[in-house]
Short mmCIF file of C-alpha atoms in Angstrom, two decimals:
data_model
loop_
_atom_site.label_atom_id
_atom_site.label_comp_id
_atom_site.label_asym_id
_atom_site.label_seq_id
_atom_site.Cartn_x
_atom_site.Cartn_y
_atom_site.Cartn_z
CA GLU V 1 114.01 137.89 -74.28
CA ILE V 2 114.74 135.04 -71.81
CA VAL V 3 116.06 136.38 -68.40
CA LEU V 4 117.99 133.76 -66.46
CA THR V 5 118.11 134.30 -62.62
CA GLN V 6 120.91 132.54 -60.68
CA SER V 7 120.77 131.89 -56.98
CA PRO V 8 122.29 132.23 -54.64
CA ALA V 9 124.30 135.23 -55.64
CA THR V 10 127.24 134.18 -53.42
CA LEU V 11 127.83 130.75 -51.99
CA SER V 12 130.16 130.14 -49.20
CA LEU V 13 131.40 126.58 -48.61
CA SER V 14 134.58 124.53 -47.58
CA PRO V 15 136.52 122.30 -49.62
CA GLY V 16 134.88 118.79 -49.56
CA GLU V 17 131.38 120.07 -49.23
CA ARG V 18 128.78 119.93 -51.85
CA ALA V 19 127.74 122.80 -53.83
CA THR V 20 124.33 123.30 -55.43
CA LEU V 21 123.70 126.33 -57.82
CA SER V 22 120.42 127.08 -59.37
CA CYS V 23 119.35 128.94 -62.50
CA ARG V 24 115.94 129.66 -63.42
CA ALA V 25 114.77 130.74 -66.79
CA SER V 26 111.86 133.20 -67.30
CA GLN V 27 110.20 130.97 -69.95
CA THR V 28 110.87 127.30 -70.89
CA ILE V 29 114.00 126.42 -72.59
CA SER V 30 113.74 122.88 -72.84
CA ARG V 31 117.45 121.39 -72.02
CA PHE V 32 119.15 124.29 -73.96
CA LEU V 33 121.28 125.37 -71.01
CA ALA V 34 124.91 125.62 -70.42
CA TRP V 35 127.13 126.35 -67.51
CA TYR V 36 130.58 128.13 -67.36
CA GLN V 37 133.14 128.61 -64.93
CA GLN V 38 135.04 131.80 -64.69
CA LYS V 39 138.24 132.37 -62.49
CA PRO V 40 139.68 135.74 -61.93
CA GLY V 41 141.47 137.15 -64.82
CA GLN V 42 140.42 134.25 -67.05
CA ALA V 43 138.05 133.80 -69.78
CA PRO V 44 134.88 131.54 -69.13
CA ARG V 45 135.23 127.94 -69.56
CA LEU V 46 132.27 125.75 -70.67
CA LEU V 47 131.58 123.09 -68.17
CA ILE V 48 128.07 121.52 -68.93
CA TYR V 49 125.93 121.69 -72.13
CA ASP V 50 122.37 120.97 -72.91
CA ALA V 51 121.68 120.92 -69.24
CA SER V 52 123.59 117.59 -68.24
CA ASN V 53 126.31 116.94 -70.48
CA ARG V 54 129.82 117.41 -69.35
CA ALA V 55 132.12 119.22 -71.69
CA THR V 56 135.49 117.62 -72.78
CA GLY V 57 137.82 117.30 -69.89
CA ILE V 58 135.56 118.43 -67.18
CA PRO V 59 135.63 116.29 -63.93
CA ALA V 60 132.85 113.99 -62.91
CA ARG V 61 132.29 115.92 -59.83
CA PHE V 62 130.43 118.61 -61.90
CA SER V 63 126.98 117.46 -62.85
CA GLY V 64 123.99 119.52 -64.33
CA SER V 65 120.22 118.69 -64.26
CA GLY V 66 116.89 120.33 -65.06
CA SER V 67 114.79 121.07 -67.90
CA GLY V 68 112.01 123.53 -68.78
CA THR V 69 112.72 126.47 -66.52
CA ASP V 70 114.80 125.18 -63.58
CA PHE V 71 118.22 124.05 -63.76
CA THR V 72 121.04 123.01 -61.21
CA LEU V 73 124.80 122.55 -61.38
CA THR V 74 125.97 120.43 -58.71
CA ILE V 75 129.64 119.98 -57.48
CA SER V 76 129.67 117.02 -55.48
CA SER V 77 132.96 117.42 -53.37
CA LEU V 78 134.49 120.96 -53.89
CA GLU V 79 138.35 121.09 -54.69
CA PRO V 80 140.19 124.32 -54.17
CA GLU V 81 140.23 125.04 -57.88
CA ASP V 82 136.38 125.15 -57.98
CA PHE V 83 136.12 128.26 -56.22
CA ALA V 84 135.08 130.77 -59.01
CA VAL V 85 132.24 132.46 -60.60
CA TYR V 86 129.69 130.23 -62.33
CA TYR V 87 127.31 131.37 -65.22
CA CYS V 88 124.41 129.65 -66.82
CA GLN V 89 123.63 130.60 -70.57
CA GLN V 90 120.65 129.81 -72.88
CA ARG V 91 120.45 129.12 -76.36
CA SER V 92 116.76 128.25 -76.83
CA ASN V 93 115.63 131.64 -78.20
CA TRP V 94 117.29 134.79 -79.51
CA PRO V 95 118.79 136.87 -78.06
CA LEU V 96 121.31 134.42 -76.32
CA SER V 97 121.45 135.25 -72.50
CA PHE V 98 123.58 134.73 -69.46
CA GLY V 99 122.58 134.80 -65.95
CA GLN V 100 124.14 137.22 -63.67
CA GLY V 101 126.46 134.64 -61.97
CA THR V 102 126.91 132.72 -58.69
CA LYS V 103 130.22 133.51 -56.88
CA LEU V 104 131.47 130.25 -54.94
CA GLU V 105 133.77 131.31 -52.36
CA ILE V 106 135.82 129.68 -49.60
CA LYS V 107 134.02 129.66 -46.32
CA GLN C 1 143.37 122.63 -81.60
CA ILE C 2 140.79 125.71 -81.67
CA THR C 3 142.29 129.12 -80.39
CA LEU C 4 140.79 132.37 -80.54
CA LYS C 5 142.50 135.82 -79.96
CA GLU C 6 141.01 139.35 -79.79
CA SER C 7 142.68 142.39 -80.95
CA GLY C 8 142.00 146.12 -81.08
CA PRO C 9 142.59 149.41 -79.27
CA THR C 10 142.54 149.33 -75.41
CA LEU C 11 141.28 153.13 -75.15
CA VAL C 12 138.73 154.63 -77.13
CA LYS C 13 137.00 158.10 -76.66
CA PRO C 14 133.47 158.55 -75.91
CA THR C 15 131.22 158.69 -79.39
CA GLU C 16 134.32 156.91 -81.34
CA THR C 17 133.87 153.66 -83.13
CA LEU C 18 135.35 150.43 -81.66
CA THR C 19 136.72 147.84 -83.97
CA LEU C 20 137.60 144.54 -82.63
CA THR C 21 139.00 141.75 -84.53
CA CYS C 22 138.99 137.99 -83.54
CA THR C 23 141.80 135.91 -85.39
CA PHE C 24 141.09 132.15 -84.96
CA SER C 25 142.51 128.88 -85.67
CA GLY C 26 141.56 125.22 -85.81
CA PHE C 27 138.42 125.46 -87.63
CA SER C 28 136.72 127.06 -90.79
CA LEU C 29 134.05 129.63 -90.69
CA SER C 30 132.73 128.18 -93.96
CA THR C 31 130.77 125.58 -92.21
CA SER C 32 127.29 126.75 -91.99
CA ARG C 33 126.33 126.05 -88.31
CA LEU C 34 129.48 126.94 -86.71
CA GLY C 35 129.71 130.54 -85.42
CA VAL C 36 131.94 132.96 -83.81
CA GLY C 37 130.32 135.24 -81.08
CA TRP C 38 131.28 138.21 -79.13
CA ILE C 39 130.47 138.57 -75.49
CA ARG C 40 131.66 141.45 -73.14
CA GLN C 41 131.95 141.87 -69.47
CA PRO C 42 132.01 145.06 -67.50
CA PRO C 43 134.43 145.10 -64.62
CA GLY C 44 133.21 143.02 -61.82
CA LYS C 45 129.81 142.39 -63.72
CA ALA C 46 128.25 139.66 -65.51
CA LEU C 47 128.65 138.42 -69.19
CA GLU C 48 126.69 139.96 -71.93
CA TRP C 49 126.15 138.44 -75.33
CA LEU C 50 126.58 141.08 -78.13
CA ALA C 51 126.80 139.50 -81.72
CA LEU C 52 127.25 136.27 -83.55
CA ILE C 53 127.89 135.16 -87.03
CA TYR C 54 127.58 131.82 -88.59
CA GLY C 55 129.41 130.24 -91.40
CA ASP C 56 126.73 130.82 -93.88
CA ASP C 57 126.77 134.64 -92.93
CA ASP C 58 123.59 134.61 -90.84
CA ARG C 59 124.27 137.30 -88.35
CA ARG C 60 122.57 137.85 -85.02
CA LEU C 61 122.89 141.04 -82.99
CA SER C 62 121.78 142.00 -79.29
CA PRO C 63 118.44 143.72 -79.76
CA THR C 64 119.59 146.21 -77.12
CA LEU C 65 122.74 147.24 -79.09
CA LYS C 66 121.67 146.30 -82.71
CA ASN C 67 121.57 149.80 -83.78
CA SER C 68 125.43 150.40 -82.83
CA LEU C 69 126.75 146.91 -83.65
CA ALA C 70 127.97 145.22 -86.85
CA ILE C 71 129.67 142.03 -87.34
CA THR C 72 131.52 140.60 -90.44
CA LYS C 73 133.89 137.65 -91.39
CA ASP C 74 136.73 137.04 -93.78
CA THR C 75 136.85 133.38 -94.08
CA SER C 76 140.26 133.66 -96.13
CA LYS C 77 141.94 135.31 -93.08
CA ASN C 78 140.08 133.45 -90.35
CA GLN C 79 138.89 136.58 -88.91
CA VAL C 80 135.73 137.95 -87.45
CA VAL C 81 135.28 141.69 -86.90
CA LEU C 82 133.03 143.35 -84.50
CA THR C 83 132.43 147.24 -84.94
CA MET C 84 130.52 149.12 -82.10
CA THR C 85 129.62 152.84 -82.85
CA ASN C 86 128.97 155.70 -80.44
CA MET C 87 131.13 154.15 -77.56
CA ASP C 88 130.32 155.35 -74.07
CA SER C 89 131.81 154.95 -70.57
CA VAL C 90 129.34 152.12 -69.79
CA ASP C 91 130.91 150.16 -72.68
CA THR C 92 134.07 149.83 -70.83
CA GLY C 93 134.94 146.21 -70.30
CA THR C 94 136.57 143.08 -71.35
CA TYR C 95 135.29 141.96 -74.89
CA TYR C 96 135.72 138.05 -75.70
CA CYS C 97 135.18 136.30 -78.94
CA ALA C 98 134.13 132.80 -78.73
CA TYR C 99 133.80 129.73 -80.81
CA LEU C 100 130.11 128.49 -81.03
CA GLY C 101 129.46 124.83 -81.99
CA ARG C 102 126.25 124.44 -79.93
CA TYR C 103 127.29 126.48 -76.97
CA PHE C 104 130.51 128.85 -76.67
CA ASP C 105 132.94 125.93 -76.43
CA TYR C 106 136.22 127.95 -76.76
CA TRP C 107 136.88 131.57 -75.87
CA GLY C 108 139.70 133.76 -76.53
CA GLN C 109 141.71 135.37 -73.71
CA GLY C 110 139.57 138.59 -73.87
CA THR C 111 140.64 142.17 -74.31
CA LEU C 112 140.07 145.10 -72.14
CA VAL C 113 138.60 148.13 -73.82
CA SER C 114 138.37 151.45 -71.76
CA VAL C 115 136.07 154.26 -72.94
CA SER C 116 137.40 157.77 -71.54
CA SER C 117 138.31 161.09 -72.99
#
């Protein structure tokens, strides 16, 4: 089973700042990684797929990078609506797995 | 437009069997490599993948729960059903169904299931 470890657990930033979230896989997963955003009381929303491709309707301030075992989600300039929990998910191997999440909170 | 909606009981007793239905629209689950999955989330905790069924009826289950899980589809009704036996308090949480193209592109709103006597 592939374990995804996200860091940091909590990230405190201000609007306008740059956010960098990390996801590390316990074994290589090529680029088979997605990022989701979840706001309180809502279902997750797909942001990035295959490590670096933005899903439909996702603003350009969201970008993803990485391959192998190390991946990064970057939000270039935080908007108030970006404060949420972010999860990574791999589809390289069964079982599918999610990271434990990074909470992005307002500083 | 793809939509999914979960339905089922909000409260089950320990040891009972949970049956959840995902009713979807906007796609057909007769296409082989499209799928519908179930993911759950205990209160305040992370997402956990449970099960997935593809249009060609290929089924995948979480290894940690495979002895208690089953997933089926009814293509004519556009529904996917998840059953989980021997429910326990640790199974309390929000259960989501989601459309899988390559990833979980679309999600239902989720249904909160509580396990309590």
